Amino acid sequence: MKAAVIVGARPNFMKAAPLIREFKARGRVETLLVHTGQHYDGNMSRVFFDDLELPEPDIYLGVGSGSHAAQTARIMTAFEGVVERERPDLVAVVGDVNSTLACSLVAAKLLVPVAHVEAGLRSFDRTMPEETNRMVTDILSRFCFTTSPEAETNLLREGVTADRIFYVGNIMIDSLLFYLEKAESSRVLDDLGLAPGGYVLVTLHRPSNVDDPARLAGIMDALGEIARSVPVVFPVHPRTRKMIEASGVGIAAARGMRLVEPLGYLDFVKAERHARIVITDSGGIQEETTVLGIPCLTVRENTERPITIEIGTNVLVGTDPGRIREEAARILGGAAREHRVPPLWDGGTAGRIADVLERHFA
Ligand code: UD1
Ligand code: UDP
């Protein structure tokens, strides 16, 4: 059996790596690693190949940035040729980025079964580009591999039949647990002058937060306030850096904040594990902090990962600067809450996916 595994953007690499490792270990699936090139900066792509010990991509499409339609179309056009030439038995996509959608659509039209890893997540917010990507990918997928029970409910409601849904757990957590010990040897805290448990870690990149200068300024003000009482370190996503530079917001508010380049995987995991609080609008970071038991404030009005709120460490704080400051102060003041790790977020997800696929293709 030959499986094309698709990566394109930062959150794809830690989801694809366990699957590729599992396929290689079993020796029964030939993998073709396709990198669309949606993300291309060294610290958004190359570093993850090194940190996650990913093989070099077999095929690099080099599509780069663009509008949604332009980027999606470039990926589709380039990937169509790959599928026609390579004739994989399966196309495996992860997450909810434009590369996920584009490659699913190409495979579906060429009648190659699609496996979607991280299926069924819904924010019910159609203003998020990812929501469209998730819905379309799921409806096209022969295998919907889900991370949590409510994903199955979401899929059934949209007409995905039960025989296509497989609750296998969270593959991103396979990478987290696999590299947790190795990440401890990262020097990132020393390099940034941070003490374990003594800083707040921030990431922001949702267009709804960073593309609107007024909203971005409000969030930066709140972070600047928090930085008056505790060090705040903020690895800045390229979209966000562009917006900060373009609008000039946050330059003043950034006083006391450490704005740094995006971190590699091992450095980021180390910084996450030892943070006092993580403040983010990332999808994956809500999940990693739940497993690490680190309080997470999510700067959004909704989440497609409700389990991290129901049983994990995540709190939706919205985008109101006052609320962000208050919730951070509460945690810094010692407030703690009970939390549990969701079932099957245990490091064994890639194995369960490989079992399903091997049974099917046998
Ligand atoms: C993408 C995903 C988002 C995901 C995020 C993870 C879509 C629609 N969005 O958002 O779901 O959460 O990745 O990080 O797929 N840029 C660079 N260098 C890079 C990559 C991007 O400078 O290596 C800049 C470019 O100016 C580009 C902008 O960032 O236009 C946005 O990149 P894009 O991939 O379109 O979306 P992200 O915001 O990164
Ligand atoms: N991450 C990283 N360096 C950073 C920020 C994030 O390695 O500077 C990792 C993080 O640990 C997680 C993934 O990137 O594994 C999350 O990706 P991102 O926030 O870009 O996308 P999202 O999950 O929101 O789609």
Tab-separated table of C-alpha atoms and ligand atoms in Angstrom:
chain	number	residue	atom	x	y	z
A	1	MET	CA	0.000	0.000	0.000
A	2	LYS	CA	1.240	3.463	-0.859
A	3	ALA	CA	0.123	6.483	1.184
A	4	ALA	CA	0.750	10.107	0.285
A	5	VAL	CA	1.091	12.065	3.542
A	6	ILE	CA	0.511	15.802	3.192
A	7	VAL	CA	2.199	18.562	5.203
A	8	GLY	CA	2.144	22.278	4.472
A	9	ALA	CA	1.900	24.506	7.515
A	10	ARG	CA	3.490	24.554	10.974
A	11	PRO	CA	0.759	22.609	12.820
A	12	ASN	CA	0.936	19.784	10.268
A	13	PHE	CA	4.443	18.591	11.004
A	14	MET	CA	3.869	17.328	14.557
A	15	LYS	CA	0.718	15.528	13.372
A	16	ALA	CA	2.315	13.827	10.351
A	17	ALA	CA	5.557	12.765	12.064
A	18	PRO	CA	4.050	9.994	14.269
A	19	LEU	CA	2.160	8.529	11.309
A	20	ILE	CA	5.253	8.384	9.145
A	21	ARG	CA	7.258	6.838	11.974
A	22	GLU	CA	4.537	4.231	12.521
A	23	PHE	CA	4.279	3.345	8.820
A	24	LYS	CA	8.059	3.007	8.584
A	25	ALA	CA	8.264	0.829	11.712
A	26	ARG	CA	5.623	-1.570	10.407
A	27	GLY	CA	7.167	-1.722	6.958
A	28	ARG	CA	3.905	-2.462	5.138
A	29	VAL	CA	3.038	1.035	3.948
A	30	GLU	CA	5.165	2.931	1.474
A	31	THR	CA	4.942	6.640	2.285
A	32	LEU	CA	5.254	9.545	-0.073
A	33	LEU	CA	5.785	12.721	1.950
A	34	VAL	CA	4.408	15.756	0.116
A	35	HIS	CA	5.179	19.264	1.413
A	36	THR	CA	2.992	21.888	-0.234
A	37	GLY	CA	5.224	24.786	0.860
A	38	GLN	CA	2.334	26.732	2.399
A	39	HIS	CA	4.781	27.633	5.176
A	40	TYR	CA	8.369	28.110	4.040
A	41	ASP	CA	10.367	30.260	6.513
A	42	GLY	CA	13.051	28.208	8.233
A	43	ASN	CA	11.393	28.640	11.622
A	44	MET	CA	7.952	27.699	10.251
A	45	SER	CA	9.060	24.605	8.333
A	46	ARG	CA	12.709	23.411	8.213
A	47	VAL	CA	13.183	23.398	11.988
A	48	PHE	CA	10.327	20.908	12.360
A	49	PHE	CA	11.966	18.429	9.999
A	50	ASP	CA	15.027	18.529	12.229
A	51	ASP	CA	13.247	18.538	15.596
A	52	LEU	CA	10.678	15.883	14.676
A	53	GLU	CA	13.177	13.746	12.716
A	54	LEU	CA	10.977	13.859	9.635
A	55	PRO	CA	12.431	12.472	6.404
A	56	GLU	CA	13.027	14.993	3.632
A	57	PRO	CA	9.855	15.508	1.591
A	58	ASP	CA	9.689	13.285	-1.470
A	59	ILE	CA	7.897	16.097	-3.251
A	60	TYR	CA	7.961	19.838	-2.530
A	61	LEU	CA	5.250	21.855	-4.276
A	62	GLY	CA	6.626	25.253	-3.232
A	63	VAL	CA	3.280	27.069	-3.416
A	64	GLY	CA	4.061	29.841	-0.902
A	65	SER	CA	1.628	32.484	0.325
A	66	GLY	CA	-1.404	34.013	-1.380
A	67	SER	CA	-5.109	34.650	-1.016
A	68	HIS	CA	-7.190	31.649	-0.018
A	69	ALA	CA	-8.302	30.957	-3.580
A	70	ALA	CA	-4.855	31.521	-5.089
A	71	GLN	CA	-3.056	29.361	-2.532
A	72	THR	CA	-5.659	26.578	-2.626
A	73	ALA	CA	-5.684	26.569	-6.420
A	74	ARG	CA	-1.879	26.423	-6.653
A	75	ILE	CA	-1.789	23.455	-4.300
A	76	MET	CA	-4.555	21.683	-6.218
A	77	THR	CA	-2.938	22.172	-9.600
A	78	ALA	CA	0.449	20.981	-8.400
A	79	PHE	CA	-0.900	18.069	-6.353
A	80	GLU	CA	-3.105	16.783	-9.169
A	81	GLY	CA	-0.011	15.989	-11.197
A	82	VAL	CA	1.528	14.197	-8.232
A	83	VAL	CA	-1.499	11.962	-7.727
A	84	GLU	CA	-1.741	11.156	-11.425
A	85	ARG	CA	1.929	10.254	-11.561
A	86	GLU	CA	2.313	8.445	-8.251
A	87	ARG	CA	-1.125	6.809	-7.995
A	88	PRO	CA	-1.200	6.464	-4.190
A	89	ASP	CA	-3.756	4.118	-2.600
A	90	LEU	CA	-4.487	6.707	0.059
A	91	VAL	CA	-4.000	10.422	0.678
A	92	ALA	CA	-3.574	11.244	4.386
A	93	VAL	CA	-4.214	14.830	5.445
A	94	VAL	CA	-4.032	16.347	8.924
A	95	GLY	CA	-5.643	19.341	10.612
A	96	ASP	CA	-7.539	22.157	8.938
A	97	VAL	CA	-5.221	24.334	6.855
A	98	ASN	CA	-5.586	25.204	3.181
A	99	SER	CA	-3.197	22.390	2.233
A	100	THR	CA	-5.541	19.921	3.974
A	101	LEU	CA	-8.540	21.089	1.982
A	102	ALA	CA	-6.757	21.393	-1.368
A	103	CYS	CA	-5.193	17.930	-1.322
A	104	SER	CA	-8.426	16.274	-0.122
A	105	LEU	CA	-10.336	17.793	-2.995
A	106	VAL	CA	-7.785	16.650	-5.562
A	107	ALA	CA	-7.704	13.104	-4.166
A	108	ALA	CA	-11.491	12.853	-3.998
A	109	LYS	CA	-11.867	13.891	-7.647
A	110	LEU	CA	-9.261	11.329	-8.697
A	111	LEU	CA	-11.079	8.683	-6.621
A	112	VAL	CA	-8.215	8.140	-4.181
A	113	PRO	CA	-9.510	7.529	-0.622
A	114	VAL	CA	-8.754	10.339	1.823
A	115	ALA	CA	-7.855	9.827	5.485
A	116	HIS	CA	-8.428	12.929	7.599
A	117	VAL	CA	-6.535	12.935	10.862
A	118	GLU	CA	-8.248	15.277	13.356
A	119	ALA	CA	-11.691	15.056	11.770
A	120	GLY	CA	-14.983	16.330	13.166
A	121	LEU	CA	-13.767	19.409	15.059
A	122	ARG	CA	-16.230	22.299	14.744
A	123	SER	CA	-16.125	25.835	16.116
A	124	PHE	CA	-19.495	26.534	14.458
A	125	ASP	CA	-17.921	29.821	13.380
A	126	ARG	CA	-17.974	30.149	9.613
A	127	THR	CA	-15.903	33.319	9.751
A	128	MET	CA	-12.900	31.081	10.511
A	129	PRO	CA	-11.316	29.866	7.277
A	130	GLU	CA	-10.431	26.633	9.040
A	131	GLU	CA	-14.105	25.798	9.643
A	132	THR	CA	-14.717	25.590	5.884
A	133	ASN	CA	-11.582	23.512	5.457
A	134	ARG	CA	-12.717	21.090	8.177
A	135	MET	CA	-16.246	20.663	6.847
A	136	VAL	CA	-15.248	20.071	3.242
A	137	THR	CA	-12.383	17.746	4.110
A	138	ASP	CA	-14.562	15.609	6.366
A	139	ILE	CA	-17.341	15.203	3.852
A	140	LEU	CA	-14.778	14.012	1.277
A	141	SER	CA	-12.933	11.609	3.577
A	142	ARG	CA	-13.262	7.825	3.596
A	143	PHE	CA	-11.540	7.723	6.991
A	144	CYS	CA	-12.396	10.364	9.590
A	145	PHE	CA	-9.974	9.867	12.479
A	146	THR	CA	-11.266	11.772	15.506
A	147	THR	CA	-9.628	13.125	18.651
A	148	SER	CA	-12.621	13.375	20.977
A	149	PRO	CA	-16.153	12.006	21.329
A	150	GLU	CA	-18.066	15.141	20.278
A	151	ALA	CA	-16.334	15.026	16.886
A	152	GLU	CA	-18.327	11.905	16.044
A	153	THR	CA	-21.575	13.677	16.928
A	154	ASN	CA	-20.592	16.587	14.666
A	155	LEU	CA	-19.795	14.267	11.774
A	156	LEU	CA	-22.972	12.194	12.086
A	157	ARG	CA	-25.022	15.398	12.105
A	158	GLU	CA	-23.439	16.409	8.794
A	159	GLY	CA	-24.203	13.081	7.178
A	160	VAL	CA	-20.863	11.292	7.550
A	161	THR	CA	-21.787	7.650	8.098
A	162	ALA	CA	-20.591	5.773	11.191
A	163	ASP	CA	-18.508	3.332	9.131
A	164	ARG	CA	-16.232	6.239	8.157
A	165	ILE	CA	-15.605	7.479	11.729
A	166	PHE	CA	-12.814	6.146	13.935
A	167	TYR	CA	-12.106	7.525	17.400
A	168	VAL	CA	-8.346	7.079	17.677
A	169	GLY	CA	-7.232	9.927	19.972
A	170	ASN	CA	-4.934	12.870	19.403
A	171	ILE	CA	-1.916	12.343	17.182
A	172	MET	CA	-0.395	15.718	18.124
A	173	ILE	CA	-0.048	14.301	21.625
A	174	ASP	CA	1.926	11.350	20.213
A	175	SER	CA	4.597	13.884	19.232
A	176	LEU	CA	4.338	15.792	22.495
A	177	LEU	CA	4.869	12.691	24.638
A	178	PHE	CA	7.538	11.286	22.320
A	179	TYR	CA	9.643	14.465	22.499
A	180	LEU	CA	8.856	15.724	26.002
A	181	GLU	CA	12.013	14.382	27.581
A	182	LYS	CA	14.230	15.467	24.688
A	183	ALA	CA	12.721	18.957	24.845
A	184	GLU	CA	13.940	19.257	28.433
A	185	SER	CA	17.496	19.595	27.151
A	186	SER	CA	16.556	22.724	25.156
A	187	ARG	CA	18.424	25.825	26.376
A	188	VAL	CA	15.564	28.142	25.471
A	189	LEU	CA	14.750	29.278	29.001
A	190	ASP	CA	18.383	30.192	29.688
A	191	ASP	CA	18.676	31.900	26.330
A	192	LEU	CA	15.611	34.018	27.041
A	193	GLY	CA	16.510	34.575	30.698
A	194	LEU	CA	13.334	32.874	31.962
A	195	ALA	CA	12.853	30.948	35.205
A	196	PRO	CA	10.702	27.773	35.155
A	197	GLY	CA	7.178	28.637	36.314
A	198	GLY	CA	7.984	32.351	36.257
A	199	TYR	CA	6.701	33.657	32.909
A	200	VAL	CA	3.723	33.857	30.608
A	201	LEU	CA	4.011	32.394	27.086
A	202	VAL	CA	1.961	34.008	24.312
A	203	THR	CA	1.125	33.054	20.723
A	204	LEU	CA	-1.366	34.824	18.445
A	205	HIS	CA	-2.058	34.365	14.752
A	206	ARG	CA	-5.809	34.073	14.100
A	207	PRO	CA	-6.789	36.588	11.405
A	208	SER	CA	-9.777	37.636	13.562
A	209	ASN	CA	-7.327	38.779	16.253
A	210	VAL	CA	-4.299	40.027	14.388
A	211	ASP	CA	-5.645	41.397	11.090
A	212	ASP	CA	-7.849	43.931	12.884
A	213	PRO	CA	-5.533	46.684	14.204
A	214	ALA	CA	-7.942	47.795	16.949
A	215	ARG	CA	-8.407	44.291	18.286
A	216	LEU	CA	-4.687	43.564	18.084
A	217	ALA	CA	-3.919	46.802	19.929
A	218	GLY	CA	-6.364	45.880	22.711
A	219	ILE	CA	-4.856	42.429	23.157
A	220	MET	CA	-1.312	43.866	23.112
A	221	ASP	CA	-2.342	46.406	25.778
A	222	ALA	CA	-3.624	43.616	28.007
A	223	LEU	CA	-0.388	41.660	27.508
A	224	GLY	CA	1.641	44.790	28.240
A	225	GLU	CA	-0.251	45.150	31.538
A	226	ILE	CA	0.431	41.528	32.451
A	227	ALA	CA	4.112	42.076	31.627
A	228	ARG	CA	4.276	44.632	34.439
A	229	SER	CA	4.019	41.832	36.995
A	230	VAL	CA	5.547	38.803	35.230
A	231	PRO	CA	7.818	38.301	32.210
A	232	VAL	CA	5.842	37.741	29.018
A	233	VAL	CA	7.531	35.950	26.125
A	234	PHE	CA	5.847	36.093	22.736
A	235	PRO	CA	7.196	34.110	19.755
A	236	VAL	CA	5.595	36.086	16.934
A	237	HIS	CA	3.997	34.297	13.962
A	238	PRO	CA	4.921	35.883	10.576
A	239	ARG	CA	1.317	36.987	9.932
A	240	THR	CA	1.279	38.734	13.299
A	241	ARG	CA	4.690	40.303	12.858
A	242	LYS	CA	3.563	41.741	9.555
A	243	MET	CA	0.463	43.242	11.169
A	244	ILE	CA	2.370	44.612	14.171
A	245	GLU	CA	4.860	46.250	11.833
A	246	ALA	CA	2.222	47.557	9.436
A	247	SER	CA	-0.062	49.103	12.013
A	248	GLY	CA	2.525	50.175	14.569
A	249	VAL	CA	0.304	48.762	17.322
A	250	GLY	CA	1.931	47.145	20.192
A	251	ILE	CA	5.275	48.841	19.810
A	252	ALA	CA	4.547	50.864	22.934
A	253	ALA	CA	2.495	48.123	24.523
A	254	ALA	CA	5.281	45.652	23.841
A	255	ARG	CA	7.371	47.348	26.489
A	256	GLY	CA	8.320	44.664	28.979
A	257	MET	CA	7.282	41.923	26.587
A	258	ARG	CA	9.847	39.704	24.893
A	259	LEU	CA	8.881	39.538	21.231
A	260	VAL	CA	10.944	36.761	19.647
A	261	GLU	CA	10.971	34.793	16.419
A	262	PRO	CA	8.788	31.657	16.210
A	263	LEU	CA	10.428	28.860	18.184
A	264	GLY	CA	11.344	25.391	16.975
A	265	TYR	CA	9.297	22.480	18.283
A	266	LEU	CA	11.606	21.330	21.075
A	267	ASP	CA	12.179	24.888	22.301
A	268	PHE	CA	8.480	25.661	22.200
A	269	VAL	CA	7.494	22.500	24.083
A	270	LYS	CA	10.046	23.314	26.764
A	271	ALA	CA	8.762	26.894	27.038
A	272	GLU	CA	5.167	25.639	27.165
A	273	ARG	CA	5.826	23.016	29.825
A	274	HIS	CA	7.426	25.467	32.223
A	275	ALA	CA	5.127	28.459	31.657
A	276	ARG	CA	3.010	29.835	34.495
A	277	ILE	CA	0.244	30.583	31.977
A	278	VAL	CA	-0.066	30.183	28.212
A	279	ILE	CA	-2.130	32.833	26.429
A	280	THR	CA	-2.953	31.833	22.862
A	281	ASP	CA	-5.389	31.648	19.975
A	282	SER	CA	-3.751	28.517	18.558
A	283	GLY	CA	-5.762	25.331	18.124
A	284	GLY	CA	-3.023	22.854	18.938
A	285	ILE	CA	-1.655	24.747	21.917
A	286	GLN	CA	-5.038	24.437	23.695
A	287	GLU	CA	-4.539	20.676	23.464
A	288	GLU	CA	-0.866	20.533	24.431
A	289	THR	CA	-1.415	22.693	27.543
A	290	THR	CA	-4.268	20.396	28.605
A	291	VAL	CA	-1.926	17.419	28.501
A	292	LEU	CA	0.894	19.324	30.218
A	293	GLY	CA	-1.487	20.639	32.914
A	294	ILE	CA	-0.525	24.260	32.190
A	295	PRO	CA	-3.293	26.905	32.533
A	296	CYS	CA	-4.299	28.140	29.085
A	297	LEU	CA	-6.231	31.326	28.315
A	298	THR	CA	-7.647	31.166	24.803
A	299	VAL	CA	-8.135	34.573	23.222
A	300	ARG	CA	-11.191	33.612	21.176
A	301	GLU	CA	-14.976	33.600	21.535
A	302	ASN	CA	-15.263	29.910	20.617
A	303	THR	CA	-13.201	26.778	20.213
A	304	GLU	CA	-13.444	23.679	18.061
A	305	ARG	CA	-11.752	21.822	20.930
A	306	PRO	CA	-14.346	22.036	23.749
A	307	ILE	CA	-12.931	19.031	25.601
A	308	THR	CA	-9.929	21.159	26.611
A	309	ILE	CA	-12.363	23.441	28.456
A	310	GLU	CA	-14.666	20.761	29.820
A	311	ILE	CA	-11.963	18.619	31.403
A	312	GLY	CA	-8.656	20.303	30.569
A	313	THR	CA	-6.886	23.495	31.598
A	314	ASN	CA	-8.320	25.768	28.922
A	315	VAL	CA	-10.448	28.877	29.564
A	316	LEU	CA	-12.046	30.881	26.746
A	317	VAL	CA	-11.387	34.502	27.645
A	318	GLY	CA	-12.529	36.187	24.430
A	319	THR	CA	-10.752	39.289	23.205
A	320	ASP	CA	-11.771	41.856	25.794
A	321	PRO	CA	-8.527	43.274	27.272
A	322	GLY	CA	-10.045	43.598	30.757
A	323	ARG	CA	-11.105	39.959	30.820
A	324	ILE	CA	-7.685	38.778	29.634
A	325	ARG	CA	-5.987	40.768	32.413
A	326	GLU	CA	-8.432	39.554	35.082
A	327	GLU	CA	-8.127	35.882	34.197
A	328	ALA	CA	-4.341	36.117	34.107
A	329	ALA	CA	-4.344	37.867	37.506
A	330	ARG	CA	-6.559	35.138	38.950
A	331	ILE	CA	-4.134	32.423	37.933
A	332	LEU	CA	-1.071	34.414	38.973
A	333	GLY	CA	-2.861	34.878	42.320
A	334	GLY	CA	-2.905	31.111	42.788
A	335	ALA	CA	-6.283	30.025	41.393
A	336	ALA	CA	-6.080	26.462	40.092
A	337	ARG	CA	-8.601	24.035	38.686
A	338	GLU	CA	-9.004	20.300	38.456
A	339	HIS	CA	-8.086	18.909	35.097
A	340	ARG	CA	-7.841	15.591	33.304
A	341	VAL	CA	-6.276	14.370	30.082
A	342	PRO	CA	-8.911	13.301	27.512
A	343	PRO	CA	-9.136	9.572	26.751
A	344	LEU	CA	-6.725	8.258	24.099
A	345	TRP	CA	-4.479	11.312	24.252
A	346	ASP	CA	-1.861	8.794	25.246
A	347	GLY	CA	0.828	8.595	22.572
A	348	GLY	CA	-0.766	5.619	20.785
A	349	THR	CA	-2.864	7.365	18.150
A	350	ALA	CA	-0.637	6.700	15.131
A	351	GLY	CA	-0.670	2.984	15.986
A	352	ARG	CA	-4.469	2.948	16.108
A	353	ILE	CA	-4.682	4.742	12.755
A	354	ALA	CA	-2.261	2.286	11.160
A	355	ASP	CA	-4.309	-0.633	12.541
A	356	VAL	CA	-7.498	0.703	10.929
A	357	LEU	CA	-5.803	1.316	7.593
A	358	GLU	CA	-4.033	-2.036	7.527
A	359	ARG	CA	-7.280	-3.857	8.276
A	360	HIS	CA	-9.024	-1.968	5.500
A	361	PHE	CA	-6.375	-2.430	2.826
A	362	ALA	CA	-5.543	-6.068	3.741
B	1	UD1	C1	-2.152	29.014	8.563
B	1	UD1	C2	-3.483	28.280	8.608
B	1	UD1	C3	-4.009	28.281	10.036
B	1	UD1	C4	-2.980	27.773	11.018
B	1	UD1	C5	-1.676	28.523	10.858
B	1	UD1	C6	-0.642	27.879	11.726
B	1	UD1	C7	-4.939	28.385	6.636
B	1	UD1	C8	-6.131	29.037	6.048
B	1	UD1	N1	-4.477	28.915	7.778
B	1	UD1	O1	-2.397	30.374	8.893
B	1	UD1	O2	-5.169	27.460	10.111
B	1	UD1	O3	-3.470	27.904	12.320
B	1	UD1	O4	-1.239	28.448	9.485
B	1	UD1	O5	0.512	28.608	11.887
B	1	UD1	O6	-4.430	27.436	6.099
B	1	UD1	N2	4.138	33.868	6.132
B	1	UD1	C9	5.476	34.044	6.112
B	1	UD1	N3	6.272	32.934	6.133
B	1	UD1	C10	5.800	31.678	6.160
B	1	UD1	C11	4.418	31.493	6.143
B	1	UD1	C12	3.593	32.602	6.138
B	1	UD1	O7	5.969	35.155	6.110
B	1	UD1	O8	6.592	30.709	6.169
B	1	UD1	C13	3.262	35.057	6.158
B	1	UD1	C14	2.869	35.533	4.777
B	1	UD1	O9	2.816	36.918	4.794
B	1	UD1	C15	1.462	34.967	4.611
B	1	UD1	C16	0.937	35.009	6.042
B	1	UD1	O10	2.059	34.739	6.867
B	1	UD1	O11	0.678	35.692	3.732
B	1	UD1	C17	-0.156	34.001	6.311
B	1	UD1	O12	0.242	32.685	5.960
B	1	UD1	P1	-0.888	31.564	5.606
B	1	UD1	O13	-0.252	30.241	5.454
B	1	UD1	O14	-1.758	32.055	4.503
B	1	UD1	O15	-1.803	31.569	6.874
B	1	UD1	P2	-1.421	31.511	8.408
B	1	UD1	O16	-1.903	32.757	9.058
B	1	UD1	O17	-0.001	31.124	8.578
B	2	UDP	N1	4.696	25.838	17.947
B	2	UDP	C1	6.072	25.893	17.797
B	2	UDP	N2	6.695	27.109	17.854
B	2	UDP	C2	6.023	28.274	18.070
B	2	UDP	C3	4.607	28.203	18.222
B	2	UDP	C4	3.981	26.977	18.130
B	2	UDP	O1	6.722	24.860	17.632
B	2	UDP	O2	6.650	29.339	18.128
B	2	UDP	C5	4.004	24.521	17.851
B	2	UDP	C6	3.133	24.151	19.025
B	2	UDP	O3	3.858	23.465	20.023
B	2	UDP	C7	2.104	23.247	18.385
B	2	UDP	C8	1.943	23.829	16.989
B	2	UDP	O4	3.116	24.606	16.762
B	2	UDP	O5	2.619	21.913	18.287
B	2	UDP	C9	0.720	24.708	16.879
B	2	UDP	O6	0.715	25.348	15.639
B	2	UDP	P1	0.034	26.749	15.372
B	2	UDP	O7	-0.273	27.426	16.643
B	2	UDP	O8	0.880	27.447	14.379
B	2	UDP	O9	-1.299	26.355	14.580
B	2	UDP	P2	-2.771	25.912	15.028
B	2	UDP	O10	-2.652	24.790	15.991
B	2	UDP	O11	-3.455	27.115	15.580
B	2	UDP	O12	-3.410	25.523	13.739
